[in-house]
Short mmCIF file of C-alpha atoms and ligand atoms in Angstrom, two decimals:
data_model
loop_
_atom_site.label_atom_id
_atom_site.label_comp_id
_atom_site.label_asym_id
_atom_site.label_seq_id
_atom_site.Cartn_x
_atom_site.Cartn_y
_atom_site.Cartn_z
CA UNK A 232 11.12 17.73 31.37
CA UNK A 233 13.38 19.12 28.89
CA UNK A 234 11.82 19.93 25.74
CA UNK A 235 13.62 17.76 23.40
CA UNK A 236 13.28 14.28 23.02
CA UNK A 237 16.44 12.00 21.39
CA UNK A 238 15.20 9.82 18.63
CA UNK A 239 17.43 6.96 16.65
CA UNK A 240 16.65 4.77 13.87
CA UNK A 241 17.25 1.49 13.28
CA UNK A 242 17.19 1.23 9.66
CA UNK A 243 18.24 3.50 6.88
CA UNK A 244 15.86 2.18 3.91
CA UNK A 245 13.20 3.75 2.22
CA UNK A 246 10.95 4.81 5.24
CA UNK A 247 14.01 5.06 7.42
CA UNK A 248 15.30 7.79 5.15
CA UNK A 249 11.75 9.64 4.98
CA UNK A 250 11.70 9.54 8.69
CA UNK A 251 15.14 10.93 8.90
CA UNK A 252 14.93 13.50 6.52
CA UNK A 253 11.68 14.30 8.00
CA UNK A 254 13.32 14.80 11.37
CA UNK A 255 15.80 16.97 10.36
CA UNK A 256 13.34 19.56 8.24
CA UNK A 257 10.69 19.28 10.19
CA UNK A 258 12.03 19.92 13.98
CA UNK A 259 10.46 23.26 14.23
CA UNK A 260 7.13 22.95 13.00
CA UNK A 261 7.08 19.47 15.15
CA UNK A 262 7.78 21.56 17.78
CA UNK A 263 5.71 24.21 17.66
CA UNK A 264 2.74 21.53 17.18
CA UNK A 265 3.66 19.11 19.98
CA UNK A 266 5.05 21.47 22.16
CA UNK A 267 8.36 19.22 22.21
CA UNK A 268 11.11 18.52 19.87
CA UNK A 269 11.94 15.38 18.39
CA UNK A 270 15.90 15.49 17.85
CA UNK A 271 16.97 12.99 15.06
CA UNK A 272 20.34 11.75 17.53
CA UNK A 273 21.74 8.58 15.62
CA UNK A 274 20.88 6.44 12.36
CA UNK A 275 22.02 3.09 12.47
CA UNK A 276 22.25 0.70 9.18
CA UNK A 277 24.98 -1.80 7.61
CA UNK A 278 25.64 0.18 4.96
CA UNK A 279 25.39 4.20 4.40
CA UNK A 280 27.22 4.47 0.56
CA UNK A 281 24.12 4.25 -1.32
CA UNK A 282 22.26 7.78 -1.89
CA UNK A 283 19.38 8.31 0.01
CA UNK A 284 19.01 12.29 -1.30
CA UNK A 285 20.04 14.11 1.56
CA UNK A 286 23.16 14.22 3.75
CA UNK A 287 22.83 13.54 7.47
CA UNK A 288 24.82 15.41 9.73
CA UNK A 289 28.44 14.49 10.77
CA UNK A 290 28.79 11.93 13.33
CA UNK A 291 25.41 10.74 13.02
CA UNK A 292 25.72 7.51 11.39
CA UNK A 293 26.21 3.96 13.30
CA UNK A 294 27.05 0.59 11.81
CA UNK A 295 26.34 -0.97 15.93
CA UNK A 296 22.75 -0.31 16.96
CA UNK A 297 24.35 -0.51 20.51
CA UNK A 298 25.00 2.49 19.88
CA UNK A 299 21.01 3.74 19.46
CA UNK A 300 20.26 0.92 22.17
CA UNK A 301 22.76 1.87 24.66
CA UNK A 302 22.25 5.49 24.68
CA UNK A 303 20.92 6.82 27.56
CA UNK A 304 20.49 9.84 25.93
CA UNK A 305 17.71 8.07 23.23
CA UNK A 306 14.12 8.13 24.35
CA UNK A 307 12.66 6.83 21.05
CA UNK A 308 13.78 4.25 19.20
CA UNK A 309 12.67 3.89 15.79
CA UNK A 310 12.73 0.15 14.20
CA UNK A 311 12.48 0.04 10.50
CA UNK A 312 14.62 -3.16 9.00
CA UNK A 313 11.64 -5.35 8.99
CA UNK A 314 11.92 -9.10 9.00
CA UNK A 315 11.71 -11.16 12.40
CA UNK A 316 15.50 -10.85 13.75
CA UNK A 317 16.91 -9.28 14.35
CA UNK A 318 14.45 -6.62 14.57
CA UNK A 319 12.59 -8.84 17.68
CA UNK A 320 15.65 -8.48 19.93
CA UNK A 321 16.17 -4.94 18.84
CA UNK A 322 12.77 -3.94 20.20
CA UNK A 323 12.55 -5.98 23.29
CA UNK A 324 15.79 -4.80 24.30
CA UNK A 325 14.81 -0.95 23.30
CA UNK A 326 11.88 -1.94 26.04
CA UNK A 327 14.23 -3.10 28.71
CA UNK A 328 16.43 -0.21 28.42
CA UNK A 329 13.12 1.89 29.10
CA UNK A 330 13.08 3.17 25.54
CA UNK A 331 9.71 3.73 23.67
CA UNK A 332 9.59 2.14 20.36
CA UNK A 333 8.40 2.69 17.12
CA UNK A 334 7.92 0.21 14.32
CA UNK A 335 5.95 -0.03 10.87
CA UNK A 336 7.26 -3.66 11.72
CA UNK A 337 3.75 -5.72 10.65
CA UNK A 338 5.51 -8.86 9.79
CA UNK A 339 6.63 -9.04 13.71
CA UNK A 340 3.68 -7.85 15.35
CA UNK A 341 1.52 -10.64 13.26
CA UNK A 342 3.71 -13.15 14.70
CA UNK A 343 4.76 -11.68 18.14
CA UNK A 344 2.42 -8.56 18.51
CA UNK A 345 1.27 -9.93 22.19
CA UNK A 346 4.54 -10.68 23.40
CA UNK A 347 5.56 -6.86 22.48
CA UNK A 348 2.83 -5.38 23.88
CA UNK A 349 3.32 -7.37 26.82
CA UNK A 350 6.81 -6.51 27.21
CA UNK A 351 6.05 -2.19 26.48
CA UNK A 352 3.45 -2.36 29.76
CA UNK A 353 6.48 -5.00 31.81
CA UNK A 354 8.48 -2.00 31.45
CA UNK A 355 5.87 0.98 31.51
CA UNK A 356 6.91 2.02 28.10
CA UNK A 357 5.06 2.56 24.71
CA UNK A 358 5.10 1.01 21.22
CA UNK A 359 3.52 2.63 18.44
CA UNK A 360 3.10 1.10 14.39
CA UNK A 361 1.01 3.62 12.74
CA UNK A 362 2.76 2.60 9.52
CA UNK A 363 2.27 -0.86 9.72
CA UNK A 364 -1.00 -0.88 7.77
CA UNK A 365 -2.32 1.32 5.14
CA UNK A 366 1.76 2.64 4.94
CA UNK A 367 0.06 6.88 6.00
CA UNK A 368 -3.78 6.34 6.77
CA UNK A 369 -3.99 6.89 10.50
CA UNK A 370 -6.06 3.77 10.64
CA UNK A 371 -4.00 2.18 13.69
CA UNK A 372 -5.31 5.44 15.38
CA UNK A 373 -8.85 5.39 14.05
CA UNK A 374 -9.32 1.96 15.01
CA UNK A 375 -7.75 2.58 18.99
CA UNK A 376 -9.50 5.84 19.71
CA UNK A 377 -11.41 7.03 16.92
CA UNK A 378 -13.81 4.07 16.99
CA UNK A 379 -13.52 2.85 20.36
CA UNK A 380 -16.94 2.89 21.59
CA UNK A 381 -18.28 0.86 18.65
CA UNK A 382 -18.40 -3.47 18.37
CA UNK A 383 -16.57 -3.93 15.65
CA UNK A 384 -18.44 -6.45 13.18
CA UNK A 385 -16.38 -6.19 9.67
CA UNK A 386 -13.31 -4.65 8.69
CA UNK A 387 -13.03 -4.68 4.78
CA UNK A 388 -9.85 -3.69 3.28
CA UNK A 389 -7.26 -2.96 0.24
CA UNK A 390 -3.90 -2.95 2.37
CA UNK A 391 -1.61 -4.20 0.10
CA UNK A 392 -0.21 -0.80 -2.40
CA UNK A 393 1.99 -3.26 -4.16
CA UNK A 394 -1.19 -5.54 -5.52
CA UNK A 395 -3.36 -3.35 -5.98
CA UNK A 396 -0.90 -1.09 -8.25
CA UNK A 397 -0.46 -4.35 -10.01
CA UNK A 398 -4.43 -5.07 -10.13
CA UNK A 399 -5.10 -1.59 -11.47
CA UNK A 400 -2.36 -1.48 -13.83
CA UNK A 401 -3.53 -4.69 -15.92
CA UNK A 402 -6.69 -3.39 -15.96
CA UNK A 403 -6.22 0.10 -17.36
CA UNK A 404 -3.23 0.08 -18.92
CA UNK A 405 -3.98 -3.57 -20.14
CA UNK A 406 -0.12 -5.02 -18.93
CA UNK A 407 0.83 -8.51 -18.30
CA UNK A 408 1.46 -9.36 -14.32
CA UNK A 409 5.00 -9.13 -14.62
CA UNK A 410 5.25 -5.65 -16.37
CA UNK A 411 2.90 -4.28 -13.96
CA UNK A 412 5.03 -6.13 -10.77
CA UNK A 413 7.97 -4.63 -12.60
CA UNK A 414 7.05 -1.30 -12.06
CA UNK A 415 5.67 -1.62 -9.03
CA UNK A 416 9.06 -2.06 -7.72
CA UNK A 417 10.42 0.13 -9.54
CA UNK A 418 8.26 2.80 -7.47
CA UNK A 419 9.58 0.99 -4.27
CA UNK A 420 6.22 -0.29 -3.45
CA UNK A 421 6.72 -3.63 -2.93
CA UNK A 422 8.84 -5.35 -0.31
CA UNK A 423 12.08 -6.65 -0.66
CA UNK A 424 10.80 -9.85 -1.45
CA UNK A 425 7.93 -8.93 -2.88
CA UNK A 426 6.19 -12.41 -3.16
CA UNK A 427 4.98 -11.07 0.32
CA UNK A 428 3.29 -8.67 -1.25
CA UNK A 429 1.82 -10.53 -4.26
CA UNK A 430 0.81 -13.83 -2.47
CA UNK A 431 -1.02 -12.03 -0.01
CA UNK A 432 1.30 -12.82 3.02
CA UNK A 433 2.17 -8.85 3.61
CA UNK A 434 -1.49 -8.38 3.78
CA UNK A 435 -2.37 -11.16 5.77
CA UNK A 436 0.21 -9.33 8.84
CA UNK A 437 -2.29 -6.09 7.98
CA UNK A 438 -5.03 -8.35 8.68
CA UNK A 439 -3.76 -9.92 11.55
CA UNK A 440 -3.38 -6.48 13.23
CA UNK A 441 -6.33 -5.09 11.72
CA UNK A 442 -8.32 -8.27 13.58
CA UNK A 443 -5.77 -7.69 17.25
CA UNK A 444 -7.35 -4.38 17.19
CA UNK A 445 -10.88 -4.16 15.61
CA UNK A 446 -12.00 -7.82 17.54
CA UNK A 447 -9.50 -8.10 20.37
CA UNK A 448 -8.71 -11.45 18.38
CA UNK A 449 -4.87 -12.80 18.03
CA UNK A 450 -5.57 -14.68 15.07
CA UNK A 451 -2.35 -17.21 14.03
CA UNK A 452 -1.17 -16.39 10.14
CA UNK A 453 -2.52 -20.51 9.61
CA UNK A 454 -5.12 -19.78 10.53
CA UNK A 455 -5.76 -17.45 7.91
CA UNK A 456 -7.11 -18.04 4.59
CA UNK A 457 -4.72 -16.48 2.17
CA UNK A 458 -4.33 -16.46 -1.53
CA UNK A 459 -2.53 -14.24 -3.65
CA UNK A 460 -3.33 -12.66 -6.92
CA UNK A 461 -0.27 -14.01 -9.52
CA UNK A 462 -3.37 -16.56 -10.87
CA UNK A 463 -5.15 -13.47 -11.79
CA UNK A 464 -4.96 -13.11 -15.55
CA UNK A 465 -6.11 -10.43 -18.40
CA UNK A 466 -8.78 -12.40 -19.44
CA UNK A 467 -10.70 -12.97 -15.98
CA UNK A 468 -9.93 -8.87 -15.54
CA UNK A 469 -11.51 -8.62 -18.65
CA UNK A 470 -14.43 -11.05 -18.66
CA UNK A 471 -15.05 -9.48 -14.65
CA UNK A 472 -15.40 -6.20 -16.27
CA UNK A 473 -17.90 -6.66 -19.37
CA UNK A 474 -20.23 -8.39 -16.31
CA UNK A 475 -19.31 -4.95 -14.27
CA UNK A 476 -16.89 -5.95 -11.57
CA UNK A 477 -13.34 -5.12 -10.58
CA UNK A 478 -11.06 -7.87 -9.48
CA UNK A 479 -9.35 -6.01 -6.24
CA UNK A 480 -7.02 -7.70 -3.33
CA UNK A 481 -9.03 -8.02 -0.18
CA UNK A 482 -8.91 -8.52 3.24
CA UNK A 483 -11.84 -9.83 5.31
CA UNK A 484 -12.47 -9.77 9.26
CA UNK A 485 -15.92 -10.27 9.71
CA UNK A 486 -18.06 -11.40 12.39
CA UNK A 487 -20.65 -14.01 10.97
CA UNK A 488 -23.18 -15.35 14.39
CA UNK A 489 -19.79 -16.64 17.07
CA UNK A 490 -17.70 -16.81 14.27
CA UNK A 491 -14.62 -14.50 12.72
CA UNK A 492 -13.82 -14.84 9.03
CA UNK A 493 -10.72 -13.90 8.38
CA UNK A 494 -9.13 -13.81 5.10
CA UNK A 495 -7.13 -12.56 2.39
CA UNK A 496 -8.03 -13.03 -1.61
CA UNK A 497 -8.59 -11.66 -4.69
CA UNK A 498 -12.21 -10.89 -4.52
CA UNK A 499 -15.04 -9.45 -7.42
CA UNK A 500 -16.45 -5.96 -6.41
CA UNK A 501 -19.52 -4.22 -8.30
CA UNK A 502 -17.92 -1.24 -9.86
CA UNK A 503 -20.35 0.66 -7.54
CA UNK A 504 -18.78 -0.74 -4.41
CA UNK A 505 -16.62 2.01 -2.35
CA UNK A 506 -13.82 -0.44 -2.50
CA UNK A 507 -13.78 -0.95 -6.13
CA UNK A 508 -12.70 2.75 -7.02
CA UNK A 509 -9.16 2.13 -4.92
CA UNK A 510 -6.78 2.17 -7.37
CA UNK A 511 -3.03 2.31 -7.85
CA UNK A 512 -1.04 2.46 -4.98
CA UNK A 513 -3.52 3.61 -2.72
CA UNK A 514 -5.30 1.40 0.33
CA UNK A 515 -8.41 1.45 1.91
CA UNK A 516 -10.18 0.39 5.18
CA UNK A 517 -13.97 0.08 5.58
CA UNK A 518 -14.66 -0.62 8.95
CA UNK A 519 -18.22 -1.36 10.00
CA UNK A 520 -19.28 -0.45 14.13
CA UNK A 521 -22.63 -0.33 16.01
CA UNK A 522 -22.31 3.32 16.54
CA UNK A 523 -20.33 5.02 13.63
CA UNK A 524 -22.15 2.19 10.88
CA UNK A 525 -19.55 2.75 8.24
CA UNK A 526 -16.06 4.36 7.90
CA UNK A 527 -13.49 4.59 5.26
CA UNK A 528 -9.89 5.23 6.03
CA UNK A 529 -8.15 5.75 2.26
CA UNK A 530 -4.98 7.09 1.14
CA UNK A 531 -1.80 6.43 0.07
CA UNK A 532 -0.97 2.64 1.06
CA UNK A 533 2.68 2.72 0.19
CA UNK A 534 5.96 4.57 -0.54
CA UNK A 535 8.44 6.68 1.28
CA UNK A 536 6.52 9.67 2.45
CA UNK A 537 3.32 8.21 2.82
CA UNK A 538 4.78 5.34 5.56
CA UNK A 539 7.48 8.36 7.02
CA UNK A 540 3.76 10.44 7.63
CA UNK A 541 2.71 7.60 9.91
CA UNK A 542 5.88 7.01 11.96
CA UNK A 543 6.68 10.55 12.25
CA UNK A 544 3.03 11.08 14.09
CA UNK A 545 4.07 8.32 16.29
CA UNK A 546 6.90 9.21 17.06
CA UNK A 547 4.77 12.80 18.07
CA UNK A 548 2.41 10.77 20.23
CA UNK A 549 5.32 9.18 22.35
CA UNK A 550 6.74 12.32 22.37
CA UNK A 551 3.06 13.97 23.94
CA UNK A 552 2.75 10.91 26.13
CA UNK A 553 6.18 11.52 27.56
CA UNK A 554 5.58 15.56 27.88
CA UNK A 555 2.52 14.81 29.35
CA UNK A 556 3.55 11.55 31.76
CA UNK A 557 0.65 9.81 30.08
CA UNK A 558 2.82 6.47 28.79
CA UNK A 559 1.52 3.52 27.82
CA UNK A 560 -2.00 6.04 27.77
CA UNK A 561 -3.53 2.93 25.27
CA UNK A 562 -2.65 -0.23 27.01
CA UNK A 563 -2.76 -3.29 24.28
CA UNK A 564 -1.87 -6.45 26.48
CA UNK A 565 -5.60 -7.46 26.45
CA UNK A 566 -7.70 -9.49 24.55
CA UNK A 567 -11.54 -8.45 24.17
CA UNK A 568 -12.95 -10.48 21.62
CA UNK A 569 -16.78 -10.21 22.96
CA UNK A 570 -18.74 -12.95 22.01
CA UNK A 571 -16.39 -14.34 19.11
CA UNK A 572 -15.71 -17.78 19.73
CA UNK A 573 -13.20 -18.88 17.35
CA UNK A 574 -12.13 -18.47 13.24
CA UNK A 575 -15.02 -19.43 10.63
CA UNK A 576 -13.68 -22.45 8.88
CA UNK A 577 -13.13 -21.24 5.78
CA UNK A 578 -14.96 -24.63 3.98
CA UNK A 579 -18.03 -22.23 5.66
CA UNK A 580 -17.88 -19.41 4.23
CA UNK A 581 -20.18 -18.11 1.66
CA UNK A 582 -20.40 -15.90 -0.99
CA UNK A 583 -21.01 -15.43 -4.75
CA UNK A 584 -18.63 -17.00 -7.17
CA UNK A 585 -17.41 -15.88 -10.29
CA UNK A 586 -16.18 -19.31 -12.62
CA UNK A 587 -14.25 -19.72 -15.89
CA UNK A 588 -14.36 -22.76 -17.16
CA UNK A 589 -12.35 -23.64 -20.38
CA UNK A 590 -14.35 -26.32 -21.96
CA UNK A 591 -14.76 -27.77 -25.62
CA UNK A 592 -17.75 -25.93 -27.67
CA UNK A 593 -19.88 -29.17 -27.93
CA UNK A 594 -23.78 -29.51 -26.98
CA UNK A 595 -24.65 -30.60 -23.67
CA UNK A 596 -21.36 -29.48 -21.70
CA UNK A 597 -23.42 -26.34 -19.99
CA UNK A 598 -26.16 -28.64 -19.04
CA UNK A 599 -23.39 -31.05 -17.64
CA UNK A 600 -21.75 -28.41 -15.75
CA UNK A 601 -24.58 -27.18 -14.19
CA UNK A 602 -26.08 -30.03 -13.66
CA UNK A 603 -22.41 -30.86 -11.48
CA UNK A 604 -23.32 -27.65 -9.61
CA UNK A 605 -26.64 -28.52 -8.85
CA UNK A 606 -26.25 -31.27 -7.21
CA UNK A 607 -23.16 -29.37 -5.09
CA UNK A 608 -26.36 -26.88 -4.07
CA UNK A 609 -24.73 -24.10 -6.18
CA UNK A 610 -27.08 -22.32 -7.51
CA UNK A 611 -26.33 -19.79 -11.03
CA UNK A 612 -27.43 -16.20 -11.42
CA UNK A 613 -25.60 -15.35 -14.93
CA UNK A 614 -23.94 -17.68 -17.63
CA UNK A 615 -21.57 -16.02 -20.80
CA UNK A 616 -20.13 -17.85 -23.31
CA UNK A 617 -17.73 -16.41 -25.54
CA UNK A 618 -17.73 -16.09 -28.98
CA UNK A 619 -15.79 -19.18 -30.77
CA UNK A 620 -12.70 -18.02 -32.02
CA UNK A 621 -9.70 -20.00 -34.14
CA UNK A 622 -9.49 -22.64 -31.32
CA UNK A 623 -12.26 -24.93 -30.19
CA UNK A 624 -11.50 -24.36 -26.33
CA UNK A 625 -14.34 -21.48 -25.08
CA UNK A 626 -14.62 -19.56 -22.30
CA UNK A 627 -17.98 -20.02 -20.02
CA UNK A 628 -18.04 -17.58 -17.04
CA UNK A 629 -20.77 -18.04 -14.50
CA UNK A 630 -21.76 -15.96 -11.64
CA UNK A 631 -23.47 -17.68 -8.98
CA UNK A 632 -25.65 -16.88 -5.99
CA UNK A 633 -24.56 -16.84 -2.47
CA UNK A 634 -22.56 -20.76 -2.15
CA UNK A 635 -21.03 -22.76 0.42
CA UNK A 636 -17.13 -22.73 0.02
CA UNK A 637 -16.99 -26.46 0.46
CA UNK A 638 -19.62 -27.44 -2.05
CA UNK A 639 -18.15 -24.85 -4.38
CA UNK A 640 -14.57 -26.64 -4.35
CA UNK A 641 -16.24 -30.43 -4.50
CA UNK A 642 -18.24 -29.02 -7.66
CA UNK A 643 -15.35 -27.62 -9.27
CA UNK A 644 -13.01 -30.65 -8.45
CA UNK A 645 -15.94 -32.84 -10.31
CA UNK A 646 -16.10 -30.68 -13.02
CA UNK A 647 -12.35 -30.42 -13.68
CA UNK A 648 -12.48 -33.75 -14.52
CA UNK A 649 -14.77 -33.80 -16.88
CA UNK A 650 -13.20 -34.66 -20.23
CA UNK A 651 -14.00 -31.71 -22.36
CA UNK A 652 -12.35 -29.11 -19.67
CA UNK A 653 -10.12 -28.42 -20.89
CA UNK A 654 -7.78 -26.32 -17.93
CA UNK A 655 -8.53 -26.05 -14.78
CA UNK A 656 -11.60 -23.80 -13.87
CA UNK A 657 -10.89 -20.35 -12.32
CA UNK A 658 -13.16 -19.61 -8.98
CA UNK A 659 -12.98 -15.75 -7.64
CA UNK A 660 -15.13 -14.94 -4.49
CA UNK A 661 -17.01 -11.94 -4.77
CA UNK A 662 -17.84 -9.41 -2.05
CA UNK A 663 -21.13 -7.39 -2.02
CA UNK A 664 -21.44 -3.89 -0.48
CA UNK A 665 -22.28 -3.33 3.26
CA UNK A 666 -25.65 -1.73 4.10
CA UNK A 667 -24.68 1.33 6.04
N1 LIG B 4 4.85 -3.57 0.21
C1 LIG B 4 3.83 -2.92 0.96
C2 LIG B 4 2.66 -2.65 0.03
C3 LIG B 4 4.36 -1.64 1.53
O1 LIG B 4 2.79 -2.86 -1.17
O2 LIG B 4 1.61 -2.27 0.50
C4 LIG B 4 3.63 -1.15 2.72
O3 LIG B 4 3.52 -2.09 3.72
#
């Protein structure tokens, strides 16, 4: 084979542009590391007048991604507009045309990821999303070859840069949600509707990959649990600190007797816990096998460079596996989910609970609340009160032991309508460390 290999991209953005400019400064060393050259051929987008900090070459530039589809001359075919459609029909018809495809696309492959990979091995082709979780930790990789001899049993993660900078910027630089979301976007973290990122939805496609990989499991998004963190406020960060947590957005996959838990939350970590010291912008991924007991993919979670790292070492791999005749060398049409039978119901699930309730400072309301909790099963570990201020409405935060997520909500529906609480109680799950 010759040894260059044609590349276009579908999508001029943020990543688009790192991958481009990547491309074009980058050919050599590429080269001399792969032992063939990926050639940057054709760019498509709508619109090319806004700056993206470097000039591509003349003649480069499409507005028709026929033109990167239709090219005989393209091997790779890079997809980075995001979204459903028409980035679906861009890829499957990149796989009829024989192309191989690459995509930080997670939105699509958590809706349609088995229909894709079907389609790549229909048409002995390959499709590669590095980028599509944890934006340039090679955790797609880690989890496909790195760890394939191991049974998965938890994947624990931060894969959402966007809450996370928000998370850690209200609690060290003490800002209100929406200064902290502010910048956030500012940085071009968050999506372009970046509700996706802060009501966990952006995560919950990380997860549902994450769980396609790590348990062979194609878990449907309603099937999720998934809350976001915009009810997080200054005063739980606060309150979670003094008791020595750190209020960080989580993912869960983890396999509890037959059973696969699989959500996404705001969850309480001891200051201690690996997870806890992921700050800013960055991700991690604690995965737990048999064999390698635990591993922790970290790094940069989002942003340009970061997410052009990721596609660009795809785009090398398809570029090997072409070189080397090896396509489709990791097969992902099949599902190997040993032993798990279905999704834990998440009314199942249990774990310690952190509560805020806002009640009048009167006797008898803590031995009414608990009394409420005792009778749900729920048992306490800690109580605070806080000091009594100007107004009459306290906070009492409670951590308690290890509780049933159903009795938990019953309790707290019971309590909230107590006459002296006075808002409606605050409940964050907490997540305690793995033994290694
Ligand atoms: N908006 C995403 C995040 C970018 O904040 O993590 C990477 O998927």
């Amino acid at each position: 084979m010759s040894n260059k290999v044609n590349v276009g991209i579908i999508g001029f953005g943020t990543v688009g542009a790192g991958v481009a400019r990547a491309l074009l400064e980058k050919g050599a060393l590429l080269e001399q590391r792969i032992g063939a050259r990926p050639v940057l051929r054709r760019v498509c987008d709508r619109d090319f007048r806004r700056s993206r900090g470097f000039r591509l070459p003349a003649g480069m530039s499409t507005t028709d991604p026929a033109d990167i589809l239709r090219d005989p001359d393209i091997q790779v075919v890079v997809e980075l507009i995001g979204g459903l459609e028409p980035a679906k029909s861009f890829i499957l018809e990149a796989l009829r045309q024989g192309k191989h495809v690459v995509t930080a696309n997670k939105a699509l492959l958590a809706h349609a990821g088995r229909e894709l990979f079907n389609a790549a091995a229909k048409s002995h082709t390959d499709l590669y999303f590095e980028a599509s979780v944890g934006g340039g930790i090679p955790i797609i990789k880690g989890l496909r070859e790195g760890l394939v001899a191991n049974e998965i049993d938890a994947i624990i993660g931060i894969v959402n840069g966007t809450s996370n900078y928000v998370l850690t910027q209200m609690r060290e630089r003490r800002l209100s949600f929406h200064e902290a979301l502010l910048q956030a976007k500012q940085h071009g973290y968050a999506e372009r509707n970046p509700s996706l990122d802060i009501d966990g939805h952006d995560a919950s496609h990380k997860l549902a990959i994450l769980t396609l990989l790590g348990f062979g499991m194609s878990v449907k998004l309603e099937d999720m649990y998934i809350e976001g963190i915009s009810k997080i406020s200054q005063a739980d960060i606060q309150y979670a600190d003094e008791l020595g947590y750190c209020i960080k957005p989580v993912v869960i996959a983890k396999r509890v007797d037959h059973e696969l838990e699989v959500r996404v939350h705001p969850t309480l970590l001891e200051k201690t816990h690996l997870l806890a010291n992921v700050n800013g912008v960055y991700n991690a991924i604690y995965v737990h096998g048999d064999m390698v007991g635990g591993a922790l993919f970290y790094g940069r979670g989002a942003g340009q460079n970061p997410a052009a790292s990721s596609v660009v070492a795809d785009i090398a791999d398809v570029v090997r596996n072409i070189a080397s005749g090896a396509t489709q060398r990791i097969p992902l049409g099949k599902p190997v989910a040993h032993g798990i039978r279905r999704v834990r119901r998440m009314g199942s699930v249990e774990t310690r609970y952190y509560m805020r309730f806002m009640v009048t400072d009167k006797p008898g309301v803590l031995a009414k609340i608990s009394g409420v909790l005792g009778r749900h099963h729920i048992s306490i570990a800690t109580v605070h009160q806080k000091e009594r201020k100007a107004a009459r409405i306290v906070p009492v935060v409670m951590m308690s032991h290890e509780a049933k997520e159903s009795n938990v909500r019953a309790a707290l529906q019971a309590i909230d309508r107590l006459g002296f609480v006075k808002r409606p109680t605050v409940a964050i799950r907490t997540e305690a460390p793995r033994s290694q």
